[in-house]
Amino acid sequence: MAEVLVYVDHADGAVRKPTLELLTLARRIGEPVAVALGAGAADTAAVLAEHGAVKVLTADAPEFTEYLVVPKVDALQAAYDAVSPAAVLVPSSAEGKEIAARLAVRIGSGIITDAVDLEAGDEGPVATQAAFAASFTTKSRVSKGTPVITVKPNSAPVEAAPAAGAVEALAVTFGALATGTKVVSRTPRESTGRPELTEAAIVVSGGRGVNGAENFGIIEALADSLGAAVGASRAAVDAGWYPHSNQVGQTGKSVSPQLYIASGISGAIQHRAGMQTSKTIVAINKDAEAPIFDLVDYGVVGDLFAVVPQLTEEIKARKG
Ligand code: FAD
């Protein structure tokens, strides 16, 4: 069976959920061979094996943390040369997309970014993407070289599929460009205790209807009752009520959670572009004609200041 390279996104050995989702998709195409780089790379092996990795190629070197993405591209290319895979799958983070694009150029292959599904096809893997602000979905395949595909978080379930997960050291020779851009400092983001917006299974977002930074507390309370991330429309961000890092939409982040709850958001095309592929969409809006209601699975016409706290209380009560 053909091997499929899966680039592992991890923090000191803790594998992030989008990588486990990639393993589910990789198994549809062939046998997943994971590539884990940097500090704690070998610690990823047990979890990767539980989710289907037949092999885990690891490499650690100071270059992976001291410089930007090129050393990682060098390593992924070394894995590519060693394995000759049927496809290379990379999580669709900002860094993942840069790594994937650079690899595709180096190996002369086509690339598909931000896929939301992947299936085996007669002539190679077929990827589904959301196009034109998610008003269409397209299916495409790479017709030149080895398909390099980045996949958005929440595009596939995490499935247990025990496999050997044998750890092998990957020999990497860094090229002249590897040390071209040095990381000068790193500032860890202040932790809110909530999941990362683009990886969260549930996102609760607030818009202009929230009417002030001080009122975002009710959006956060609903999010916390569900273990969700908090998002915001650009109107709310531009007003200074919530950080830009939480903006959902064309010029913000693109999310695809199992559940998206929009409160006081009208549903402008630029907002939809970042959330329309969510599996279930709920909107709370006092205007029954708001365009957001055209795309919801469940809509509540009402004042968010009455509805959201009630919803939060009900969820808390049901959870006991
Ligand atoms: P509004 O459109 O003003 O809607 C507020 C809604 O709240 C209304 O529907 C109203 O009925 C409802 N409401 C008010 N009070 C209450 C209440 N008490 N209870 C319940 N409902 C209430 N927007 C994004 O979100 N993300 C982007 O990334 C983005 N990128 C953009 C890029 C470009 C190039 C441009 C031109 C625009 C972009 N926008 C983006 C802006 C976008 O066009 C909209 O202006 C924005 O999404 C509107 O935000 P909103 O829905 O919160 O506000």
mmCIF file of C-alpha atoms and ligand atoms in Angstrom:
data_model
loop_
_atom_site.group_PDB
_atom_site.id
_atom_site.type_symbol
_atom_site.label_atom_id
_atom_site.label_comp_id
_atom_site.label_asym_id
_atom_site.label_seq_id
_atom_site.Cartn_x
_atom_site.Cartn_y
_atom_site.Cartn_z
ATOM 1 C CA MET A 1 0.000 0.000 0.000
ATOM 2 C CA ALA A 2 1.250 3.506 -0.828
ATOM 3 C CA GLU A 3 2.615 5.601 1.997
ATOM 4 C CA VAL A 4 1.248 9.060 2.798
ATOM 5 C CA LEU A 5 3.393 11.604 4.629
ATOM 6 C CA VAL A 6 1.639 13.458 7.441
ATOM 7 C CA TYR A 7 3.343 16.554 8.864
ATOM 8 C CA VAL A 8 2.870 16.599 12.636
ATOM 9 C CA ASP A 9 1.855 19.799 14.408
ATOM 10 C CA HIS A 10 2.828 19.450 18.059
ATOM 11 C CA ALA A 11 3.975 21.470 21.055
ATOM 12 C CA ASP A 12 6.828 19.783 22.938
ATOM 13 C CA GLY A 13 5.481 16.347 22.025
ATOM 14 C CA ALA A 14 1.776 17.095 22.576
ATOM 15 C CA VAL A 15 0.131 16.378 19.215
ATOM 16 C CA ARG A 16 -2.508 18.901 18.176
ATOM 17 C CA LYS A 17 -5.929 17.598 17.139
ATOM 18 C CA PRO A 18 -5.733 18.662 13.433
ATOM 19 C CA THR A 19 -2.836 16.225 12.980
ATOM 20 C CA LEU A 20 -4.941 13.345 14.333
ATOM 21 C CA GLU A 21 -7.679 14.366 11.882
ATOM 22 C CA LEU A 22 -5.076 14.254 9.079
ATOM 23 C CA LEU A 23 -4.250 10.667 10.054
ATOM 24 C CA THR A 24 -7.936 9.739 9.555
ATOM 25 C CA LEU A 25 -7.816 11.244 6.048
ATOM 26 C CA ALA A 26 -4.384 9.784 5.265
ATOM 27 C CA ARG A 27 -5.686 6.264 5.993
ATOM 28 C CA ARG A 28 -8.273 6.732 3.223
ATOM 29 C CA ILE A 29 -5.400 7.124 0.745
ATOM 30 C CA GLY A 30 -2.673 4.850 2.073
ATOM 31 C CA GLU A 31 -0.474 4.097 5.063
ATOM 32 C CA PRO A 32 0.299 7.197 7.144
ATOM 33 C CA VAL A 33 3.967 7.943 7.821
ATOM 34 C CA ALA A 34 4.206 10.817 10.294
ATOM 35 C CA VAL A 35 6.989 13.416 10.302
ATOM 36 C CA ALA A 36 7.559 15.030 13.713
ATOM 37 C CA LEU A 37 10.216 17.715 14.144
ATOM 38 C CA GLY A 38 11.748 19.653 17.006
ATOM 39 C CA ALA A 39 11.791 19.267 20.773
ATOM 40 C CA GLY A 40 9.660 16.361 21.969
ATOM 41 C CA ALA A 41 9.312 14.896 18.444
ATOM 42 C CA ALA A 42 9.864 11.324 19.664
ATOM 43 C CA ASP A 43 7.207 11.815 22.384
ATOM 44 C CA THR A 44 4.541 12.140 19.687
ATOM 45 C CA ALA A 45 4.982 8.540 18.534
ATOM 46 C CA ALA A 46 2.600 6.763 20.936
ATOM 47 C CA VAL A 47 -0.384 8.997 20.125
ATOM 48 C CA LEU A 48 0.379 8.939 16.405
ATOM 49 C CA ALA A 49 0.569 5.127 16.464
ATOM 50 C CA GLU A 50 -2.813 4.932 18.249
ATOM 51 C CA HIS A 51 -4.294 6.893 15.359
ATOM 52 C CA GLY A 52 -2.834 4.952 12.468
ATOM 53 C CA ALA A 53 0.779 6.027 11.876
ATOM 54 C CA VAL A 54 2.715 2.999 10.643
ATOM 55 C CA LYS A 55 5.975 4.887 11.063
ATOM 56 C CA VAL A 56 7.067 8.091 12.786
ATOM 57 C CA LEU A 57 10.099 9.880 11.338
ATOM 58 C CA THR A 58 11.631 12.226 13.891
ATOM 59 C CA ALA A 59 14.324 14.868 13.873
ATOM 60 C CA ASP A 60 15.376 17.407 16.458
ATOM 61 C CA ALA A 61 17.847 20.237 15.998
ATOM 62 C CA PRO A 62 18.150 23.802 17.314
ATOM 63 C CA GLU A 63 17.511 25.071 13.771
ATOM 64 C CA PHE A 64 13.811 24.110 14.065
ATOM 65 C CA THR A 65 13.238 26.653 16.815
ATOM 66 C CA GLU A 66 15.934 29.232 16.118
ATOM 67 C CA TYR A 67 14.920 29.902 12.519
ATOM 68 C CA LEU A 68 11.648 30.260 10.631
ATOM 69 C CA VAL A 69 10.154 27.517 8.463
ATOM 70 C CA VAL A 70 12.964 26.629 6.032
ATOM 71 C CA PRO A 71 14.677 24.038 8.315
ATOM 72 C CA LYS A 72 11.309 22.303 8.636
ATOM 73 C CA VAL A 73 10.905 22.315 4.866
ATOM 74 C CA ASP A 74 14.398 20.793 4.533
ATOM 75 C CA ALA A 75 13.338 18.033 6.945
ATOM 76 C CA LEU A 76 9.996 17.381 5.257
ATOM 77 C CA GLN A 77 11.808 17.180 1.927
ATOM 78 C CA ALA A 78 14.258 14.683 3.425
ATOM 79 C CA ALA A 79 11.264 12.580 4.525
ATOM 80 C CA TYR A 80 9.749 12.939 1.059
ATOM 81 C CA ASP A 81 12.995 11.751 -0.570
ATOM 82 C CA ALA A 82 13.227 8.797 1.842
ATOM 83 C CA VAL A 83 9.621 7.628 1.477
ATOM 84 C CA SER A 84 8.498 8.614 -2.068
ATOM 85 C CA PRO A 85 4.938 9.021 -0.764
ATOM 86 C CA ALA A 86 1.658 9.011 -2.702
ATOM 87 C CA ALA A 87 0.728 12.339 -1.070
ATOM 88 C CA VAL A 88 1.911 14.805 1.568
ATOM 89 C CA LEU A 89 -0.686 16.113 4.051
ATOM 90 C CA VAL A 90 -0.054 19.182 6.209
ATOM 91 C CA PRO A 91 -2.373 20.935 8.696
ATOM 92 C CA SER A 92 -3.742 24.226 7.293
ATOM 93 C CA SER A 93 -2.171 26.549 9.851
ATOM 94 C CA ALA A 94 -0.325 29.653 8.654
ATOM 95 C CA GLU A 95 2.974 27.839 9.210
ATOM 96 C CA GLY A 96 1.662 24.586 7.706
ATOM 97 C CA LYS A 97 0.616 26.342 4.512
ATOM 98 C CA GLU A 98 4.006 28.014 4.154
ATOM 99 C CA ILE A 99 5.817 24.722 4.664
ATOM 100 C CA ALA A 100 3.530 22.915 2.213
ATOM 101 C CA ALA A 101 3.867 25.615 -0.450
ATOM 102 C CA ARG A 102 7.648 25.654 -0.219
ATOM 103 C CA LEU A 103 7.799 21.859 -0.424
ATOM 104 C CA ALA A 104 5.490 21.806 -3.460
ATOM 105 C CA VAL A 105 7.730 24.284 -5.287
ATOM 106 C CA ARG A 106 10.858 22.290 -4.444
ATOM 107 C CA ILE A 107 9.476 18.948 -5.628
ATOM 108 C CA GLY A 108 7.701 20.458 -8.647
ATOM 109 C CA SER A 109 4.243 19.345 -7.513
ATOM 110 C CA GLY A 110 0.807 20.861 -7.501
ATOM 111 C CA ILE A 111 -0.701 21.923 -4.191
ATOM 112 C CA ILE A 112 -4.230 22.164 -2.813
ATOM 113 C CA THR A 113 -4.706 24.326 0.281
ATOM 114 C CA ASP A 114 -7.485 24.524 2.867
ATOM 115 C CA ALA A 115 -9.153 21.260 1.901
ATOM 116 C CA VAL A 116 -12.182 20.381 4.028
ATOM 117 C CA ASP A 117 -12.379 16.738 2.938
ATOM 118 C CA LEU A 118 -10.257 14.186 1.156
ATOM 119 C CA GLU A 119 -11.026 10.891 -0.511
ATOM 120 C CA ALA A 120 -9.141 8.361 -2.605
ATOM 121 C CA GLY A 121 -9.627 8.696 -6.375
ATOM 122 C CA ASP A 122 -8.593 6.581 -9.382
ATOM 123 C CA GLU A 123 -5.971 9.176 -10.352
ATOM 124 C CA GLY A 124 -4.926 10.282 -6.873
ATOM 125 C CA PRO A 125 -6.551 11.883 -3.837
ATOM 126 C CA VAL A 126 -9.534 14.151 -4.469
ATOM 127 C CA ALA A 127 -9.795 17.173 -2.168
ATOM 128 C CA THR A 128 -12.894 19.203 -1.382
ATOM 129 C CA GLN A 129 -12.479 22.947 -0.886
ATOM 130 C CA ALA A 130 -14.934 25.723 -0.103
ATOM 131 C CA ALA A 131 -14.746 28.440 -2.780
ATOM 132 C CA PHE A 132 -16.142 31.958 -3.328
ATOM 133 C CA ALA A 133 -16.776 32.702 0.345
ATOM 134 C CA ALA A 134 -17.933 29.112 0.798
ATOM 135 C CA SER A 135 -20.909 29.546 -1.517
ATOM 136 C CA PHE A 136 -19.533 26.677 -3.651
ATOM 137 C CA THR A 137 -17.566 23.569 -2.929
ATOM 138 C CA THR A 138 -15.064 22.317 -5.464
ATOM 139 C CA LYS A 139 -13.443 18.942 -5.789
ATOM 140 C CA SER A 140 -9.970 18.846 -7.291
ATOM 141 C CA ARG A 141 -6.940 16.662 -7.606
ATOM 142 C CA VAL A 142 -3.301 17.433 -8.209
ATOM 143 C CA SER A 143 -2.383 16.510 -11.763
ATOM 144 C CA LYS A 144 1.369 17.218 -11.585
ATOM 145 C CA GLY A 145 3.789 15.522 -9.246
ATOM 146 C CA THR A 146 3.015 14.216 -5.756
ATOM 147 C CA PRO A 147 -0.095 15.868 -4.294
ATOM 148 C CA VAL A 148 0.710 18.261 -1.457
ATOM 149 C CA ILE A 149 -2.514 19.047 0.402
ATOM 150 C CA THR A 150 -3.209 21.212 3.436
ATOM 151 C CA VAL A 151 -6.368 20.387 5.374
ATOM 152 C CA LYS A 152 -8.380 22.708 7.625
ATOM 153 C CA PRO A 153 -8.986 21.756 11.261
ATOM 154 C CA ASN A 154 -12.255 19.916 12.041
ATOM 155 C CA SER A 155 -12.415 18.419 8.535
ATOM 156 C CA ALA A 156 -12.435 14.806 9.712
ATOM 157 C CA PRO A 157 -13.149 12.868 12.886
ATOM 158 C CA VAL A 158 -10.315 11.669 15.099
ATOM 159 C CA GLU A 159 -10.364 7.878 14.897
ATOM 160 C CA ALA A 160 -8.514 5.263 16.907
ATOM 161 C CA ALA A 161 -6.679 2.941 14.500
ATOM 162 C CA PRO A 162 -3.770 1.251 16.266
ATOM 163 C CA ALA A 163 -0.676 0.802 14.079
ATOM 164 C CA ALA A 164 3.018 0.047 14.602
ATOM 165 C CA GLY A 165 4.208 3.662 14.798
ATOM 166 C CA ALA A 166 7.840 2.585 14.675
ATOM 167 C CA VAL A 167 10.095 5.551 15.426
ATOM 168 C CA GLU A 168 12.909 6.186 12.940
ATOM 169 C CA ALA A 169 15.445 8.998 13.076
ATOM 170 C CA LEU A 170 15.294 11.174 9.997
ATOM 171 C CA ALA A 171 18.641 12.339 8.641
ATOM 172 C CA VAL A 172 18.365 16.009 7.690
ATOM 173 C CA THR A 173 20.959 18.171 5.973
ATOM 174 C CA PHE A 174 20.071 21.834 6.203
ATOM 175 C CA GLY A 175 20.488 23.883 3.044
ATOM 176 C CA ALA A 176 22.103 27.309 2.796
ATOM 177 C CA LEU A 177 18.728 29.079 3.212
ATOM 178 C CA ALA A 178 17.803 27.244 6.423
ATOM 179 C CA THR A 179 19.436 29.805 8.673
ATOM 180 C CA GLY A 180 18.395 32.791 6.569
ATOM 181 C CA THR A 181 15.733 34.142 8.943
ATOM 182 C CA LYS A 182 16.409 33.996 12.658
ATOM 183 C CA VAL A 183 13.718 34.146 15.319
ATOM 184 C CA VAL A 184 14.628 37.078 17.558
ATOM 185 C CA SER A 185 12.060 36.611 20.313
ATOM 186 C CA ARG A 186 8.907 34.681 21.126
ATOM 187 C CA THR A 187 6.052 35.992 23.235
ATOM 188 C CA PRO A 188 3.603 33.332 24.316
ATOM 189 C CA ARG A 189 -0.007 34.379 23.956
ATOM 190 C CA GLU A 190 -1.823 34.980 27.221
ATOM 191 C CA SER A 191 -3.845 31.862 27.879
ATOM 192 C CA THR A 192 -7.611 32.246 28.185
ATOM 193 C CA GLY A 193 -8.031 28.563 28.983
ATOM 194 C CA ARG A 194 -10.260 28.308 25.894
ATOM 195 C CA PRO A 195 -9.467 26.192 22.828
ATOM 196 C CA GLU A 196 -7.646 27.700 19.855
ATOM 197 C CA LEU A 197 -10.208 29.408 17.597
ATOM 198 C CA THR A 198 -9.359 27.528 14.398
ATOM 199 C CA GLU A 199 -9.209 24.146 16.145
ATOM 200 C CA ALA A 200 -12.231 24.452 18.426
ATOM 201 C CA ALA A 201 -15.134 22.043 17.983
ATOM 202 C CA ILE A 202 -17.519 24.811 19.085
ATOM 203 C CA VAL A 203 -17.193 28.557 18.428
ATOM 204 C CA VAL A 204 -19.431 31.216 19.983
ATOM 205 C CA SER A 205 -19.108 34.582 18.213
ATOM 206 C CA GLY A 206 -20.362 38.057 18.961
ATOM 207 C CA GLY A 207 -20.913 40.971 16.610
ATOM 208 C CA ARG A 208 -21.963 44.601 16.645
ATOM 209 C CA GLY A 209 -25.165 43.573 18.395
ATOM 210 C CA VAL A 210 -23.120 42.806 21.525
ATOM 211 C CA ASN A 211 -22.792 46.562 21.805
ATOM 212 C CA GLY A 212 -19.606 47.036 23.828
ATOM 213 C CA ALA A 213 -16.484 45.290 25.116
ATOM 214 C CA GLU A 214 -18.026 44.983 28.572
ATOM 215 C CA ASN A 215 -20.898 42.909 27.155
ATOM 216 C CA PHE A 216 -18.619 40.268 25.619
ATOM 217 C CA GLY A 217 -18.716 38.626 29.056
ATOM 218 C CA ILE A 218 -22.049 37.009 28.184
ATOM 219 C CA ILE A 219 -20.567 35.594 24.960
ATOM 220 C CA GLU A 220 -17.586 34.263 26.934
ATOM 221 C CA ALA A 221 -19.892 32.744 29.560
ATOM 222 C CA LEU A 222 -21.829 30.866 26.867
ATOM 223 C CA ALA A 223 -18.549 29.762 25.296
ATOM 224 C CA ASP A 224 -17.242 28.520 28.648
ATOM 225 C CA SER A 225 -20.427 26.569 29.364
ATOM 226 C CA LEU A 226 -19.777 24.686 26.112
ATOM 227 C CA GLY A 227 -15.980 24.484 26.277
ATOM 228 C CA ALA A 228 -15.924 26.664 23.162
ATOM 229 C CA ALA A 229 -13.657 29.297 21.621
ATOM 230 C CA VAL A 230 -14.825 32.903 21.272
ATOM 231 C CA GLY A 231 -15.008 34.589 17.886
ATOM 232 C CA ALA A 232 -15.975 38.093 16.819
ATOM 233 C CA SER A 233 -17.155 39.874 13.702
ATOM 234 C CA ARG A 234 -15.008 42.581 12.192
ATOM 235 C CA ALA A 235 -17.463 45.231 13.361
ATOM 236 C CA ALA A 236 -16.867 44.120 16.953
ATOM 237 C CA VAL A 237 -13.105 43.958 16.422
ATOM 238 C CA ASP A 238 -12.933 47.345 14.667
ATOM 239 C CA ALA A 239 -14.870 48.856 17.552
ATOM 240 C CA GLY A 240 -12.110 47.599 19.868
ATOM 241 C CA TRP A 241 -14.430 45.238 21.779
ATOM 242 C CA TYR A 242 -12.470 42.073 21.086
ATOM 243 C CA PRO A 243 -8.937 41.281 19.786
ATOM 244 C CA HIS A 244 -8.265 40.904 16.086
ATOM 245 C CA SER A 245 -6.843 37.440 16.776
ATOM 246 C CA ASN A 246 -10.455 36.361 17.402
ATOM 247 C CA GLN A 247 -11.909 37.830 14.206
ATOM 248 C CA VAL A 248 -13.750 35.349 12.024
ATOM 249 C CA GLY A 249 -14.074 36.029 8.318
ATOM 250 C CA GLN A 250 -12.355 36.975 5.105
ATOM 251 C CA THR A 251 -9.782 39.166 6.811
ATOM 252 C CA GLY A 252 -9.832 37.169 10.028
ATOM 253 C CA LYS A 253 -9.645 33.476 10.736
ATOM 254 C CA SER A 254 -11.439 30.739 8.926
ATOM 255 C CA VAL A 255 -13.198 28.258 11.215
ATOM 256 C CA SER A 256 -15.005 25.024 10.530
ATOM 257 C CA PRO A 257 -16.307 23.807 13.888
ATOM 258 C CA GLN A 258 -19.010 21.244 14.598
ATOM 259 C CA LEU A 259 -21.129 24.066 16.034
ATOM 260 C CA TYR A 260 -20.971 27.837 15.350
ATOM 261 C CA ILE A 261 -23.185 30.177 17.364
ATOM 262 C CA ALA A 262 -23.420 33.746 15.986
ATOM 263 C CA SER A 263 -24.899 36.360 18.307
ATOM 264 C CA GLY A 264 -25.696 39.847 17.065
ATOM 265 C CA ILE A 265 -24.004 39.189 13.724
ATOM 266 C CA SER A 266 -25.845 40.114 10.516
ATOM 267 C CA GLY A 267 -24.140 37.552 8.260
ATOM 268 C CA ALA A 268 -22.236 39.749 5.785
ATOM 269 C CA ILE A 269 -20.518 37.828 2.980
ATOM 270 C CA GLN A 270 -17.081 38.600 4.458
ATOM 271 C CA HIS A 271 -18.111 37.065 7.791
ATOM 272 C CA ARG A 272 -19.688 34.040 6.113
ATOM 273 C CA ALA A 273 -16.408 33.432 4.260
ATOM 274 C CA GLY A 274 -14.834 32.446 7.562
ATOM 275 C CA MET A 275 -17.564 30.263 9.072
ATOM 276 C CA GLN A 276 -19.880 28.947 6.390
ATOM 277 C CA THR A 277 -18.326 25.478 6.387
ATOM 278 C CA SER A 278 -19.263 24.993 10.067
ATOM 279 C CA LYS A 279 -21.251 21.767 10.438
ATOM 280 C CA THR A 280 -24.154 23.246 12.443
ATOM 281 C CA ILE A 281 -24.858 26.989 12.529
ATOM 282 C CA VAL A 282 -27.034 28.730 15.103
ATOM 283 C CA ALA A 283 -27.833 32.459 15.035
ATOM 284 C CA ILE A 284 -29.359 34.739 17.615
ATOM 285 C CA ASN A 285 -30.470 38.033 16.098
ATOM 286 C CA LYS A 286 -33.312 40.420 16.873
ATOM 287 C CA ASP A 287 -33.892 41.110 13.160
ATOM 288 C CA ALA A 288 -35.822 38.248 11.547
ATOM 289 C CA GLU A 289 -34.669 39.503 8.119
ATOM 290 C CA ALA A 290 -30.929 39.358 8.960
ATOM 291 C CA PRO A 291 -29.056 37.523 6.154
ATOM 292 C CA ILE A 292 -27.433 35.172 8.694
ATOM 293 C CA PHE A 293 -30.785 33.379 8.924
ATOM 294 C CA ASP A 294 -30.352 32.257 5.276
ATOM 295 C CA LEU A 295 -27.582 29.878 6.260
ATOM 296 C CA VAL A 296 -28.478 28.717 9.759
ATOM 297 C CA ASP A 297 -29.582 25.305 10.893
ATOM 298 C CA TYR A 298 -31.281 26.845 13.937
ATOM 299 C CA GLY A 299 -32.230 30.496 14.370
ATOM 300 C CA VAL A 300 -33.507 32.431 17.356
ATOM 301 C CA VAL A 301 -35.168 35.770 16.628
ATOM 302 C CA GLY A 302 -34.672 37.669 19.837
ATOM 303 C CA ASP A 303 -32.580 40.006 21.940
ATOM 304 C CA LEU A 304 -29.216 38.382 22.609
ATOM 305 C CA PHE A 305 -29.111 39.975 26.068
ATOM 306 C CA ALA A 306 -32.152 37.899 26.994
ATOM 307 C CA VAL A 307 -31.437 34.761 24.953
ATOM 308 C CA VAL A 308 -27.696 34.186 25.511
ATOM 309 C CA PRO A 309 -27.750 34.200 29.360
ATOM 310 C CA GLN A 310 -30.800 31.887 29.352
ATOM 311 C CA LEU A 311 -29.019 29.529 26.992
ATOM 312 C CA THR A 312 -25.928 29.565 29.210
ATOM 313 C CA GLU A 313 -27.986 28.796 32.330
ATOM 314 C CA GLU A 314 -29.849 25.993 30.577
ATOM 315 C CA ILE A 315 -26.615 24.396 29.358
ATOM 316 C CA LYS A 316 -25.063 24.649 32.821
ATOM 317 C CA ALA A 317 -28.207 23.165 34.410
ATOM 318 C CA ARG A 318 -28.226 20.235 31.978
ATOM 319 C CA LYS A 319 -24.563 19.579 32.615
ATOM 320 C CA GLY A 320 -25.386 19.484 36.318
HETATM 321 P P1 FAD B 1 -23.775 44.376 11.642
HETATM 322 O O1 FAD B 1 -23.778 44.066 10.194
HETATM 323 O O2 FAD B 1 -23.989 45.787 12.049
HETATM 324 O O3 FAD B 1 -24.869 43.447 12.319
HETATM 325 C C1 FAD B 1 -25.203 43.516 13.664
HETATM 326 C C2 FAD B 1 -26.388 42.582 13.863
HETATM 327 O O4 FAD B 1 -26.700 42.513 15.235
HETATM 328 C C3 FAD B 1 -27.648 43.040 13.139
HETATM 329 O O5 FAD B 1 -28.127 41.985 12.307
HETATM 330 C C4 FAD B 1 -28.638 43.333 14.259
HETATM 331 O O6 FAD B 1 -29.976 42.969 13.938
HETATM 332 C C5 FAD B 1 -28.100 42.466 15.365
HETATM 333 N N1 FAD B 1 -28.419 42.954 16.707
HETATM 334 C C6 FAD B 1 -28.253 44.197 17.204
HETATM 335 N N2 FAD B 1 -28.598 44.245 18.518
HETATM 336 C C7 FAD B 1 -28.989 42.992 18.828
HETATM 337 C C8 FAD B 1 -29.474 42.391 20.028
HETATM 338 N N3 FAD B 1 -29.593 43.104 21.157
HETATM 339 N N4 FAD B 1 -29.801 41.095 20.006
HETATM 340 C C9 FAD B 1 -29.690 40.356 18.882
HETATM 341 N N5 FAD B 1 -29.240 40.868 17.713
HETATM 342 C C10 FAD B 1 -28.895 42.175 17.695
HETATM 343 N N6 FAD B 1 -16.537 41.103 8.638
HETATM 344 C C11 FAD B 1 -16.239 40.043 9.439
HETATM 345 O O7 FAD B 1 -17.025 39.690 10.343
HETATM 346 N N7 FAD B 1 -15.062 39.376 9.244
HETATM 347 C C12 FAD B 1 -14.167 39.700 8.298
HETATM 348 O O8 FAD B 1 -13.112 39.057 8.214
HETATM 349 C C13 FAD B 1 -14.468 40.787 7.443
HETATM 350 N N8 FAD B 1 -13.626 41.135 6.461
HETATM 351 C C14 FAD B 1 -13.970 42.161 5.620
HETATM 352 C C15 FAD B 1 -13.158 42.468 4.530
HETATM 353 C C16 FAD B 1 -13.508 43.483 3.664
HETATM 354 C C17 FAD B 1 -12.615 43.779 2.488
HETATM 355 C C18 FAD B 1 -14.696 44.222 3.889
HETATM 356 C C19 FAD B 1 -15.106 45.312 2.928
HETATM 357 C C20 FAD B 1 -15.509 43.917 4.948
HETATM 358 C C21 FAD B 1 -15.167 42.914 5.835
HETATM 359 N N9 FAD B 1 -15.963 42.581 6.919
HETATM 360 C C22 FAD B 1 -15.666 41.496 7.673
HETATM 361 C C23 FAD B 1 -17.081 43.458 7.339
HETATM 362 C C24 FAD B 1 -18.443 42.974 6.915
HETATM 363 O O9 FAD B 1 -18.753 43.458 5.637
HETATM 364 C C25 FAD B 1 -19.518 43.447 7.913
HETATM 365 O O10 FAD B 1 -19.450 44.855 7.997
HETATM 366 C C26 FAD B 1 -19.362 42.877 9.312
HETATM 367 O O11 FAD B 1 -19.259 41.470 9.243
HETATM 368 C C27 FAD B 1 -20.575 43.264 10.134
HETATM 369 O O12 FAD B 1 -20.411 42.792 11.448
HETATM 370 P P2 FAD B 1 -21.696 42.501 12.318
HETATM 371 O O13 FAD B 1 -22.525 41.459 11.666
HETATM 372 O O14 FAD B 1 -21.232 42.264 13.695
HETATM 373 O O15 FAD B 1 -22.425 43.919 12.338
#
